[in-house]
């Protein structure tokens, strides 16, 4: 195959390039070739959730001049994603691969980054390690817990029963951190508020998510939120039952015209446009990108009908706090079994928080 | 076949079942599926036209993404590899009259078992011994799991279709529980997994061809199982049982043992698919093992009419469609569901074409009136 390329395509291409170079100069020839970015999603792009949030960010990236985006959805975390990356590189000429799902990183993206050292690979979620991983790979993430904290602040002021329900997929650190942030936010104005968690066990189990939502409402929760791939079912079920809703990942405001309070959303476009800017200027992409409200990587959905005036004011104030870098997890604090797990106050960038494997005091539920 | 035989009209029923008839039957088995593929292509083109897309562009991308370049072929064969094994897990029990649809369960448990045995062995034994142990254990666990559905069928008359499907759900739950609990690698934070078997122990593709070993194994097993089912007493007894279990029992055939053995063979195939996923791709066991190969294998087996040899080209066809799916999404801006729809169209039309077998005159032996 390499020989085949050499014999025909490369010769043609280099001939064309030489022609252009003589006619327009090297710089102009460079500017003509669009930068191809390949974006890969694990689910459908219109899932009202994680994938939609990424797709919206990528849609903003498409507007950048000189950038061409190729996208593929429903790519499983198997050899299929390696082949998708390879196909984007070999058939579409991608120079940057954006892999958005947890499970794409190891071994799939690492294998491809080793195989194609001239292509940049970036992965959403924090797994890249300078000591172990290829230099053309990296990871980026938005601290969504900051927006969940704002959700919690608003929830603390709208809940009547002081019980918030949380439908969660798997007990992994990035998810537990969001649950804990909702509780901390809610307790700011409602010190006796609790968050009750039900784990469904997987990222997309619509039937179980609906059952969990009903169970939490039956148990007295009047504000419902979640961390699953697509919050659609949870939000619709809560709306039908007359409960209030806090969104997750993307905007679900249109699904709950009565009960929507606010929602935690990623703002991936900030990161993606940053990448495109780096590449356009010929700069090396950063390998480790992290941030929350302070860097405009997350946002809250515009307030819905269920957000009372005091809740809006308190949430606005909480957003200002987050932008100023005020820490969420103020120590000392205990987990919900009574063990002291936080001895100090953690900065919002503290690496310890990325390994959070406990539910803090006030959360009803168990990680195992 | 030889020319003199084809030219001379067959004198009687027995002789007409010879080379000429066999040739006609083979032609029938090839012509009808090709016809069905053409019909589904036409139907799907109408659908694309209704949506305002060019069928021409679609099918040329399908060709390019699936079979048009050396990379496309590698992509296709890679995707076909697990499907050969999981389709055999459906095709073999079908020969004895059982519809097993829970191969997915044997895939995930086989993979889990392979990763689990690697935890104590990795680093202490040579790579080949380690991989051998992993493969044997994966096949045994898969065999036990699907064999259980066969045993329940025989001993308790439990419907094997339902029980194998339910067993698959249990298997996935066991996988999730194990990788999130007792066997979790503490280093796997956001993607719970078992400890890695070690990069140095992983199975590389076949040198020079870059084809996965899973495909080589799948083809070898398909040929072996074809010979087993068509050339041995065991295969004959199994087919007799599949035709009429009551008659088989009356003849004194060990129906129960045949059923359990056939389902165990099926489970071993699917378990091996799990082993290859762990040993060649993931390097550990995690939730990605439940990728749906077991379910796609059902389609492949049905389209191959449960013929172990036919499973191979059908799996490659499915691999090619899957491999091209990405390119079609990217170039035409069509959603992923488009490719699923194409698969579904092919499946429905092929199943509908089943009714043509034995009805078309050109494939019928010309018997004298």
XYZ file of C-alpha atoms in Angstrom:
737
model
C 0.000 0.000 0.000
C 2.849 2.360 0.815
C 4.429 1.583 -2.513
C 1.171 2.256 -4.269
C 0.965 5.636 -2.604
C 4.509 6.440 -3.490
C 4.086 5.589 -7.123
C 1.094 7.735 -7.860
C -0.477 9.849 -5.229
C 2.618 11.171 -3.543
C 4.183 12.089 -6.836
C 1.054 13.898 -7.962
C 0.707 15.635 -4.648
C 4.268 16.781 -4.436
C 4.105 17.964 -8.038
C 1.029 20.003 -7.254
C 2.619 21.354 -4.110
C 5.733 22.405 -5.988
C 3.586 24.210 -8.529
C 1.734 26.033 -5.807
C 4.887 26.920 -3.995
C 6.366 28.541 -7.057
C 3.145 30.364 -7.857
C 2.064 31.606 -4.466
C 4.920 31.088 -2.071
C 5.136 28.520 0.680
C 2.953 30.379 3.165
C -0.061 30.623 0.884
C 0.183 26.964 -0.086
C 0.172 26.108 3.578
C -2.914 28.180 4.284
C -4.849 26.474 1.479
C -4.777 22.971 2.883
C -7.477 22.793 5.547
C -6.546 21.396 8.906
C -8.537 18.178 9.228
C -9.818 17.373 12.724
C -11.427 13.995 13.424
C -14.005 13.885 16.227
C -15.206 10.558 17.656
C -18.274 10.034 19.835
C -19.377 6.923 21.693
C -23.094 7.623 21.260
C -25.414 9.588 18.977
C -24.711 13.297 18.567
C -28.272 14.224 19.504
C -28.481 12.373 22.827
C -29.317 15.459 24.938
C -26.200 14.545 26.898
C -22.484 13.891 26.843
C -22.136 13.352 23.100
C -24.365 16.268 22.228
C -22.266 18.543 24.427
C -19.153 17.522 22.493
C -20.908 17.787 19.134
C -21.998 21.356 19.962
C -18.403 22.237 20.789
C -17.224 20.632 17.566
C -19.901 22.550 15.642
C -18.281 25.770 16.878
C -14.900 24.433 15.772
C -16.243 23.954 12.253
C -16.787 27.697 11.984
C -13.074 28.361 12.387
C -11.521 29.245 9.028
C -9.162 26.688 7.610
C -10.535 23.867 9.761
C -12.326 20.873 8.301
C -14.034 18.503 10.726
C -14.888 14.865 10.102
C -17.135 13.230 12.693
C -18.137 9.716 13.586
C -20.754 8.746 16.153
C -21.679 5.479 17.891
C -18.089 4.244 17.833
C -17.676 1.524 20.487
C -14.677 1.364 22.834
C -13.182 -1.585 20.973
C -10.804 -2.121 18.074
C -13.451 -0.207 16.108
C -12.250 3.103 17.534
C -8.646 2.328 16.554
C -9.783 1.632 13.031
C -11.871 4.791 12.979
C -8.840 6.848 13.993
C -6.677 5.119 11.416
C -9.316 5.628 8.756
C -9.593 9.347 9.585
C -5.821 9.662 9.306
C -5.312 7.511 6.219
C -8.418 8.338 4.200
C -9.249 11.862 5.386
C -5.800 13.197 6.268
C -6.704 14.104 9.866
C -3.945 15.877 11.792
C -5.785 16.077 15.108
C -7.958 13.347 16.589
C -10.376 14.273 19.340
C -11.539 11.148 21.198
C -14.346 12.004 23.565
C -15.172 8.844 25.522
C -13.478 7.480 28.676
C -12.740 4.092 27.240
C -11.051 5.309 24.057
C -7.810 6.154 25.809
C -6.120 2.966 26.913
C -5.245 0.946 24.862
C -6.901 2.359 21.737
C -5.734 5.953 21.487
C -2.323 5.118 22.918
C -1.790 2.464 20.258
C -2.706 4.876 17.473
C -0.620 7.718 18.937
C 2.387 5.407 18.908
C 1.657 4.300 15.357
C 1.131 7.826 13.974
C 3.620 10.120 15.738
C 2.954 12.977 13.299
C -0.728 13.188 14.294
C -1.937 14.819 17.528
C -4.398 12.916 19.711
C -6.433 14.458 22.507
C -8.772 12.649 24.883
C -11.539 14.041 27.061
C -10.984 13.061 30.731
C -7.859 12.941 32.790
C -5.712 9.983 31.950
C -2.645 11.286 30.107
C 0.567 10.823 32.066
C 3.707 12.624 31.006
C 5.961 9.815 32.208
C 4.163 6.935 30.513
C 2.384 8.177 27.407
C 3.346 9.413 23.920
C 4.045 13.116 23.580
C 1.590 13.502 20.704
C -1.250 12.391 22.993
C -2.903 14.344 25.738
C -6.077 14.886 27.683
C -8.456 17.724 28.383
C -11.373 18.071 30.733
C -13.786 20.560 32.147
C -14.453 20.510 35.886
C -18.163 19.963 35.638
C -18.394 19.656 39.426
C -18.229 23.460 39.535
C -21.438 23.712 37.520
C -22.956 20.903 39.618
C -22.062 22.921 42.691
C -24.034 25.838 41.221
C -26.882 23.374 40.525
C -26.763 22.387 44.190
C -26.870 25.988 45.383
C -29.998 26.615 43.294
C -31.532 23.311 44.419
C -31.017 24.168 48.098
C -33.297 27.158 47.651
C -36.062 25.538 45.598
C -36.434 22.186 47.366
C -39.277 21.932 49.848
C -38.539 18.429 51.102
C -34.785 19.169 51.357
C -34.205 15.920 49.489
C -32.412 15.872 46.155
C -32.378 12.713 44.040
C -29.323 11.756 41.942
C -29.381 9.009 39.299
C -25.794 7.916 38.662
C -24.240 5.429 36.255
C -21.094 3.971 37.838
C -19.248 4.832 41.043
C -16.155 6.315 39.375
C -14.275 9.382 40.661
C -15.392 11.974 38.085
C -19.002 11.057 38.828
C -18.733 10.868 42.629
C -17.179 14.327 42.522
C -20.316 15.711 40.839
C -22.620 14.100 43.428
C -20.553 15.514 46.263
C -20.488 18.972 44.645
C -24.298 19.032 44.435
C -24.495 18.254 48.146
C -21.961 20.918 49.122
C -23.834 23.464 46.996
C -27.235 22.554 48.417
C -26.012 22.722 52.013
C -24.796 26.258 51.492
C -28.315 27.570 52.036
C -30.075 24.446 53.299
C -27.776 22.870 55.914
C -30.084 19.879 56.421
C -30.400 19.012 52.717
C -29.458 15.511 51.578
C -28.672 13.960 48.218
C -29.955 10.419 47.658
C -28.102 8.429 45.013
C -29.154 5.426 42.970
C -26.482 3.800 40.806
C -27.876 2.153 37.694
C -24.637 0.324 36.871
C -24.089 1.491 33.334
C -23.911 4.613 31.176
C -27.067 4.098 29.211
C -29.896 2.087 30.781
C -33.038 4.110 30.021
C -35.486 1.724 31.692
C -33.520 1.554 34.921
C -32.991 5.329 34.840
C -36.756 5.865 34.658
C -37.328 3.383 37.507
C -34.681 5.095 39.627
C -36.227 8.503 38.973
C -39.647 7.252 40.032
C -38.184 5.548 43.098
C -36.407 8.723 44.208
C -39.537 10.850 43.732
C -41.584 8.249 45.634
C -39.024 8.508 48.430
C -39.700 12.223 48.738
C -37.078 13.841 46.526
C -38.513 16.918 44.826
C -35.417 17.913 42.856
C -33.885 15.356 40.494
C -30.535 15.355 38.780
C -28.275 12.760 37.232
C -24.961 11.738 35.724
C -25.655 9.284 32.913
C -24.746 9.557 29.230
C -28.118 10.900 28.192
C -30.242 12.577 30.879
C -33.243 12.666 28.550
C -35.235 9.882 30.205
C -34.516 11.115 33.720
C -35.519 14.681 32.881
C -38.701 13.666 31.063
C -39.738 11.273 33.834
C -39.177 13.883 36.524
C -41.100 16.483 34.531
C -44.022 14.104 34.100
C -44.063 13.437 37.833
C -44.018 17.163 38.594
C -40.564 17.170 40.184
C -37.947 19.839 39.602
C -34.911 19.069 37.487
C -31.219 19.951 37.360
C -29.586 19.196 33.999
C -26.292 17.504 33.190
C -23.813 17.592 30.251
C -25.904 19.551 27.737
C -29.081 21.625 27.903
C -32.233 19.688 28.735
C -34.280 22.848 29.348
C -36.576 22.097 26.412
C -37.486 18.701 27.917
C -38.810 20.169 31.167
C -40.661 23.430 30.519
C -42.248 23.376 34.008
C -39.678 21.830 36.301
C -36.314 22.948 34.936
C -34.137 24.878 37.400
C -30.682 25.014 35.787
C -28.126 22.524 34.518
C -24.416 21.738 34.507
C -23.028 21.984 30.983
C -19.626 21.549 29.447
C -18.397 24.306 27.178
C -16.107 22.198 25.024
C -15.940 24.801 22.263
C -13.568 26.886 24.403
C -11.123 23.972 24.458
C -11.610 22.970 20.817
C -11.180 26.485 19.487
C -8.068 26.768 21.624
C -6.668 23.642 19.950
C -7.497 24.965 16.487
C -5.806 28.264 17.350
C -2.658 26.445 18.483
C -2.497 24.398 15.315
C -3.203 27.341 13.004
C -0.275 29.197 14.532
C 1.895 26.114 14.260
C 2.216 25.811 18.034
C 2.463 22.553 19.963
C -0.883 21.579 21.493
C -0.909 21.465 25.271
C -0.933 17.884 26.577
C -2.814 18.588 29.768
C -5.793 20.911 29.656
C -7.932 21.411 32.729
C -10.285 24.063 33.903
C -13.712 25.056 35.094
C -15.565 28.336 35.316
C -12.259 30.176 35.698
C -11.252 29.250 32.118
C -14.779 29.231 30.654
C -14.774 25.423 30.198
C -18.156 24.865 31.898
C -21.400 26.803 32.203
C -24.871 26.567 33.679
C -27.974 26.284 31.528
C -30.160 29.409 31.452
C -32.587 29.305 34.399
C -35.880 27.533 33.803
C -39.421 28.093 35.098
C -38.748 26.356 38.418
C -35.811 28.596 39.378
C -37.105 31.056 41.968
C -35.724 34.569 42.227
C -33.616 33.832 45.355
C -32.286 30.665 43.708
C -31.213 32.629 40.637
C -29.476 35.246 42.731
C -27.676 32.632 44.842
C -26.644 30.656 41.754
C -25.306 33.794 40.070
C -23.268 34.498 43.187
C -21.995 30.904 43.200
C -20.903 31.246 39.570
C -18.966 34.383 40.502
C -17.289 32.425 43.322
C -16.300 29.654 40.932
C -14.881 32.139 38.442
C -12.797 33.553 41.260
C -11.491 30.066 42.066
C -13.175 29.612 45.454
C -12.703 25.992 46.552
C -15.742 23.674 46.701
C -14.393 21.011 49.025
C -13.547 22.754 52.271
C -11.936 20.543 54.877
C -12.074 18.788 57.115
C -14.910 16.622 55.827
C -16.090 13.064 56.306
C -17.463 10.437 53.996
C -20.978 9.155 54.616
C -19.659 6.298 56.735
C -18.112 8.733 59.195
C -14.451 8.411 58.149
C -12.529 11.657 57.749
C -11.555 11.658 54.072
C -10.631 15.314 53.597
C -8.189 16.702 56.121
C -7.662 20.012 54.369
C -9.348 22.332 51.930
C -8.758 21.250 48.343
C -8.135 23.720 45.582
C -10.492 23.057 42.652
C -7.469 21.866 40.631
C -6.203 19.533 43.386
C -5.192 16.171 41.860
C -6.617 14.383 44.925
C -10.095 15.352 43.770
C -9.620 13.414 40.514
C -9.287 10.238 42.554
C -12.357 10.873 44.723
C -13.751 7.448 45.563
C -16.191 8.271 48.361
C -19.547 9.948 48.957
C -19.375 12.706 51.526
C -21.504 13.049 54.618
C -25.038 14.045 53.673
C -25.165 11.845 50.596
C -27.442 8.845 51.041
C -26.160 5.884 49.066
C -23.208 3.552 48.715
C -20.432 3.189 46.156
C -20.294 -0.590 46.444
C -18.551 -32.391 -12.339
C -17.720 -33.943 -15.605
C -19.078 -33.069 -18.999
C -20.390 -36.471 -20.084
C -22.483 -36.750 -16.952
C -23.954 -33.304 -17.340
C -24.813 -33.906 -20.974
C -26.489 -37.269 -20.503
C -29.877 -37.100 -18.810
C -29.717 -38.825 -15.471
C -31.400 -42.195 -15.725
C -32.859 -42.286 -12.235
C -33.310 -40.515 -8.930
C -30.246 -41.969 -7.232
C -27.781 -40.990 -9.902
C -29.252 -37.543 -10.313
C -28.246 -36.889 -6.718
C -24.665 -37.015 -7.975
C -22.302 -34.352 -9.216
C -24.777 -32.481 -11.405
C -27.308 -32.048 -8.664
C -24.671 -31.064 -6.196
C -23.452 -28.434 -8.615
C -26.971 -27.110 -9.055
C -27.449 -26.995 -5.324
C -24.209 -25.075 -4.857
C -25.247 -22.671 -7.606
C -28.557 -22.180 -5.835
C -26.804 -21.416 -2.536
C -24.693 -18.759 -4.234
C -27.192 -17.272 -6.693
C -30.057 -16.720 -4.263
C -28.018 -14.739 -1.687
C -26.460 -12.665 -4.496
C -29.915 -11.946 -5.854
C -31.079 -10.975 -2.366
C -28.088 -8.650 -1.957
C -28.951 -6.977 -5.263
C -32.584 -6.541 -4.197
C -31.554 -5.004 -0.889
C -29.181 -2.660 -2.702
C -32.058 -1.490 -4.887
C -34.395 -1.037 -1.901
C -31.744 0.835 0.017
C -31.017 3.057 -3.003
C -34.688 4.043 -3.121
C -34.445 4.978 0.543
C -31.340 7.077 -0.089
C -32.983 8.802 -3.064
C -36.015 9.607 -0.916
C -33.640 11.295 1.554
C -31.943 13.190 -1.258
C -28.629 11.318 -1.135
C -26.772 9.727 -3.991
C -26.819 5.901 -3.956
C -23.850 6.013 -6.287
C -21.770 7.906 -3.738
C -23.016 5.643 -0.951
C -22.044 2.399 -2.623
C -18.718 3.663 -3.882
C -17.891 4.764 -0.321
C -19.099 1.395 0.941
C -16.717 -0.285 -1.453
C -13.825 2.033 -0.685
C -14.253 1.893 3.094
C -14.760 -1.839 3.229
C -12.693 -3.322 0.436
C -11.161 -0.592 -1.709
C -7.714 -0.199 -0.131
C -5.263 -2.376 1.746
C -6.160 -0.489 4.917
C -9.869 -1.050 4.277
C -9.271 -4.790 3.992
C -7.356 -4.871 7.266
C -10.152 -2.859 8.863
C -12.792 -5.234 7.480
C -10.972 -8.418 8.492
C -10.321 -7.033 11.954
C -14.034 -6.427 12.436
C -14.977 -9.763 10.899
C -12.698 -11.762 13.210
C -14.851 -11.893 16.354
C -17.989 -12.338 14.247
C -16.750 -15.605 12.740
C -16.388 -17.095 16.213
C -19.638 -15.733 17.616
C -21.532 -16.830 14.489
C -20.194 -20.363 14.900
C -21.619 -20.218 18.422
C -25.052 -19.897 16.831
C -24.548 -22.092 13.761
C -23.442 -25.279 15.549
C -26.369 -25.516 17.995
C -28.680 -24.680 15.077
C -27.555 -27.916 13.440
C -28.994 -29.861 16.359
C -32.162 -27.783 16.303
C -31.330 -25.300 19.058
C -31.521 -21.513 18.763
C -28.789 -20.134 21.000
C -28.714 -16.342 21.100
C -26.658 -15.774 24.245
C -23.161 -16.009 22.761
C -22.467 -12.541 24.168
C -22.428 -14.059 27.661
C -19.749 -16.569 26.720
C -17.706 -13.795 25.066
C -17.614 -11.636 28.186
C -17.060 -14.517 30.617
C -14.391 -16.022 28.377
C -12.631 -12.685 28.273
C -12.999 -12.224 31.997
C -11.633 -15.712 32.720
C -8.675 -15.106 30.411
C -7.854 -11.831 32.149
C -8.315 -13.403 35.585
C -5.948 -16.325 35.019
C -3.376 -13.872 33.679
C -3.226 -12.025 36.999
C -1.259 -14.747 38.849
C 0.497 -16.121 35.742
C 1.695 -12.977 33.921
C 5.392 -12.500 34.447
C 5.919 -15.957 35.938
C 5.457 -18.128 32.835
C 6.530 -17.648 29.192
C 4.141 -15.679 26.983
C 3.085 -18.690 24.927
C 2.200 -20.722 28.008
C 0.295 -17.765 29.425
C -1.669 -17.224 26.210
C -2.346 -20.974 25.976
C -3.715 -21.072 29.521
C -5.835 -18.003 28.867
C -7.261 -19.461 25.657
C -8.036 -22.861 27.205
C -9.696 -21.310 30.226
C -11.692 -18.857 28.100
C -12.940 -21.660 25.858
C -13.777 -23.872 28.862
C -15.694 -21.160 30.681
C -17.582 -20.285 27.483
C -18.308 -23.976 26.923
C -19.627 -24.356 30.444
C -21.799 -21.265 30.170
C -23.572 -22.106 26.921
C -23.395 -25.827 27.770
C -25.514 -24.915 30.776
C -28.254 -23.649 28.457
C -27.989 -26.956 26.556
C -28.128 -28.960 29.767
C -31.181 -27.048 30.989
C -32.831 -27.772 27.656
C -32.140 -31.454 27.918
C -32.647 -32.049 31.622
C -35.343 -29.542 32.489
C -36.842 -28.710 29.096
C -36.031 -25.018 29.586
C -36.256 -23.074 26.327
C -32.603 -22.597 25.299
C -33.243 -19.355 23.398
C -34.588 -17.631 26.488
C -32.157 -19.233 28.936
C -29.082 -18.406 26.850
C -30.222 -14.794 26.494
C -30.888 -14.468 30.219
C -27.525 -16.100 30.943
C -25.924 -13.385 28.802
C -27.396 -10.689 31.048
C -26.105 -12.531 34.090
C -22.670 -12.855 32.486
C -22.484 -9.120 31.802
C -23.521 -8.424 35.398
C -20.784 -10.796 36.635
C -18.254 -9.005 34.413
C -19.253 -5.566 35.718
C -19.298 -6.732 39.322
C -15.896 -8.383 39.029
C -14.086 -5.555 37.256
C -15.597 -2.943 39.546
C -15.025 -5.038 42.655
C -12.772 -7.994 43.449
C -10.539 -7.899 40.356
C -10.393 -4.147 39.827
C -7.001 -2.690 39.059
C -6.750 0.184 41.565
C -5.067 2.234 38.824
C -8.138 2.102 36.589
C -10.039 5.067 37.971
C -12.632 6.132 35.455
C -12.649 2.916 33.436
C -12.811 0.014 35.872
C -10.694 -2.857 34.511
C -8.768 -5.898 35.655
C -4.977 -5.531 35.963
C -3.276 -5.540 32.528
C -1.807 -8.790 31.214
C 1.233 -6.787 30.151
C 1.992 -5.295 26.768
C 4.788 -7.828 26.182
C 2.291 -10.680 26.579
C -0.199 -9.374 24.082
C -0.978 -11.137 20.849
C 0.314 -9.210 17.814
C -1.373 -9.587 14.402
C -0.118 -12.239 11.993
C 3.285 -10.940 10.853
C 3.356 -9.599 7.296
C -0.398 -9.747 6.769
C -1.495 -7.646 9.752
C -4.520 -9.905 9.992
C -5.697 -10.722 13.519
C -4.975 -14.237 14.813
C -8.622 -14.361 15.835
C -9.563 -14.527 12.162
C -7.046 -17.271 11.418
C -8.361 -19.240 14.384
C -11.952 -18.541 13.350
C -11.403 -19.850 9.820
C -9.557 -22.938 11.054
C -12.301 -23.698 13.571
C -14.987 -23.099 10.935
C -13.346 -25.654 8.639
C -12.864 -28.081 11.511
C -16.481 -27.764 12.595
C -17.685 -28.144 9.034
C -15.798 -31.434 8.774
C -17.077 -32.476 12.197
C -20.676 -31.812 11.263
C -20.544 -33.241 7.736
C -18.020 -36.090 7.856
C -18.243 -37.706 11.287
C -20.672 -39.953 13.100
C -21.024 -37.272 15.750
C -22.045 -34.724 13.115
C -24.472 -37.133 11.504
C -26.054 -37.975 14.849
C -26.330 -34.277 15.681
C -28.029 -33.536 12.365
C -30.425 -36.432 12.817
C -31.283 -35.090 16.261
C -31.783 -31.633 14.767
C -34.152 -33.098 12.192
C -36.289 -35.005 14.653
C -35.190 -35.432 18.257
C -37.893 -37.991 19.015
C -36.856 -40.191 16.119
C -33.218 -39.786 17.129
C -34.030 -40.910 20.653
C -36.001 -43.877 19.292
C -32.921 -44.840 17.295
C -30.954 -44.926 20.529
C -28.884 -41.796 19.877
C -27.555 -40.114 23.038
C -29.620 -36.990 22.429
C -28.820 -35.343 25.753
C -25.089 -35.764 25.376
C -25.231 -34.485 21.783
C -27.156 -31.389 22.831
C -24.793 -30.556 25.669
C -21.741 -31.165 23.471
C -23.012 -28.988 20.632
C -23.844 -26.135 22.973
C -20.472 -26.542 24.704
C -18.678 -26.323 21.343
C -20.672 -23.174 20.635
C -19.749 -21.659 23.973
C -16.082 -22.530 23.455
C -16.089 -20.589 20.155
C -17.646 -17.522 21.762
C -15.353 -17.831 24.788
C -12.362 -17.818 22.449
C -13.672 -14.605 20.896
C -13.514 -13.128 24.399
C -9.973 -14.438 24.835
C -8.834 -12.740 21.616
C -10.458 -9.469 22.683
C -8.464 -9.509 25.903
C -5.210 -10.918 24.529
C -5.006 -8.969 21.267
C -6.937 -5.761 21.833
C -7.747 -4.625 25.362
C -4.971 -6.228 27.386
C -7.403 -6.520 30.302
C -11.068 -7.221 30.910
C -13.473 -4.318 31.180
C -17.030 -3.393 30.264
C -15.998 -2.929 26.607
C -15.984 -6.740 26.271
C -19.760 -6.556 25.969
C -19.510 -4.890 22.560
C -22.378 -6.796 20.946
C -20.284 -9.276 18.934
C -22.387 -12.093 20.345
C -25.540 -10.501 18.985
C -24.157 -9.600 15.562
C -22.999 -13.209 15.350
C -26.663 -14.293 15.380
C -27.302 -12.318 12.199
C -24.180 -13.682 10.573
C -25.109 -17.280 11.382
C -28.655 -16.931 10.087
C -27.466 -15.322 6.870
C -24.936 -18.136 6.466
C -27.808 -20.589 6.872
C -25.866 -22.097 9.768
C -23.204 -23.430 7.448
C -19.842 -23.126 9.260
C -17.939 -22.398 6.039
C -20.432 -19.794 4.817
C -20.071 -18.012 8.149
C -16.641 -16.733 7.047
C -17.650 -14.741 3.933
C -20.811 -13.447 5.624
C -18.757 -12.232 8.599
C -16.406 -10.496 6.171
C -19.384 -8.845 4.459
C -20.624 -7.570 7.823
C -17.100 -6.500 8.760
C -16.884 -4.559 5.513
C -20.200 -2.802 6.079
C -19.108 -1.864 9.603
C -15.700 -0.727 8.381
C -17.217 1.474 5.697
C -19.831 2.861 8.071
C -17.432 5.415 9.466
C -16.357 6.697 6.084
C -19.994 7.004 4.998
C -20.834 8.983 8.139
C -17.910 11.305 7.588
C -18.188 11.910 3.875
C -21.963 11.993 3.446
C -22.924 13.382 6.828
C -25.369 10.514 7.345
C -26.114 9.283 10.864
C -24.696 5.979 12.046
C -28.193 4.505 11.927
C -27.964 4.506 8.106
C -25.546 1.615 8.161
C -27.701 -0.270 10.650
C -30.592 0.234 8.282
C -28.566 -1.216 5.419
C -27.702 -4.236 7.581
C -31.346 -4.640 8.508
C -32.457 -4.411 4.874
C -29.936 -7.059 3.857
C -31.053 -9.271 6.736
C -34.765 -9.019 6.013
C -34.384 -9.535 2.263
C -32.046 -12.490 2.744
C -34.459 -14.115 5.167
C -37.330 -13.480 2.788
C -35.343 -15.088 -0.015
C -35.208 -18.323 2.011
C -38.555 -19.143 0.518
C -36.971 -19.336 -2.952
C -34.847 -22.371 -2.132
C -36.089 -25.415 -3.991
C -38.673 -23.434 -5.933
C -36.654 -22.102 -8.827
C -36.795 -24.407 -11.796
C -33.323 -23.709 -13.109
C -31.779 -25.186 -9.978
C -33.946 -28.306 -10.087
C -32.578 -31.596 -11.259
C -34.043 -32.458 -14.636
C -35.704 -35.751 -13.879
C -37.278 -37.611 -16.785
C -41.059 -37.414 -16.835
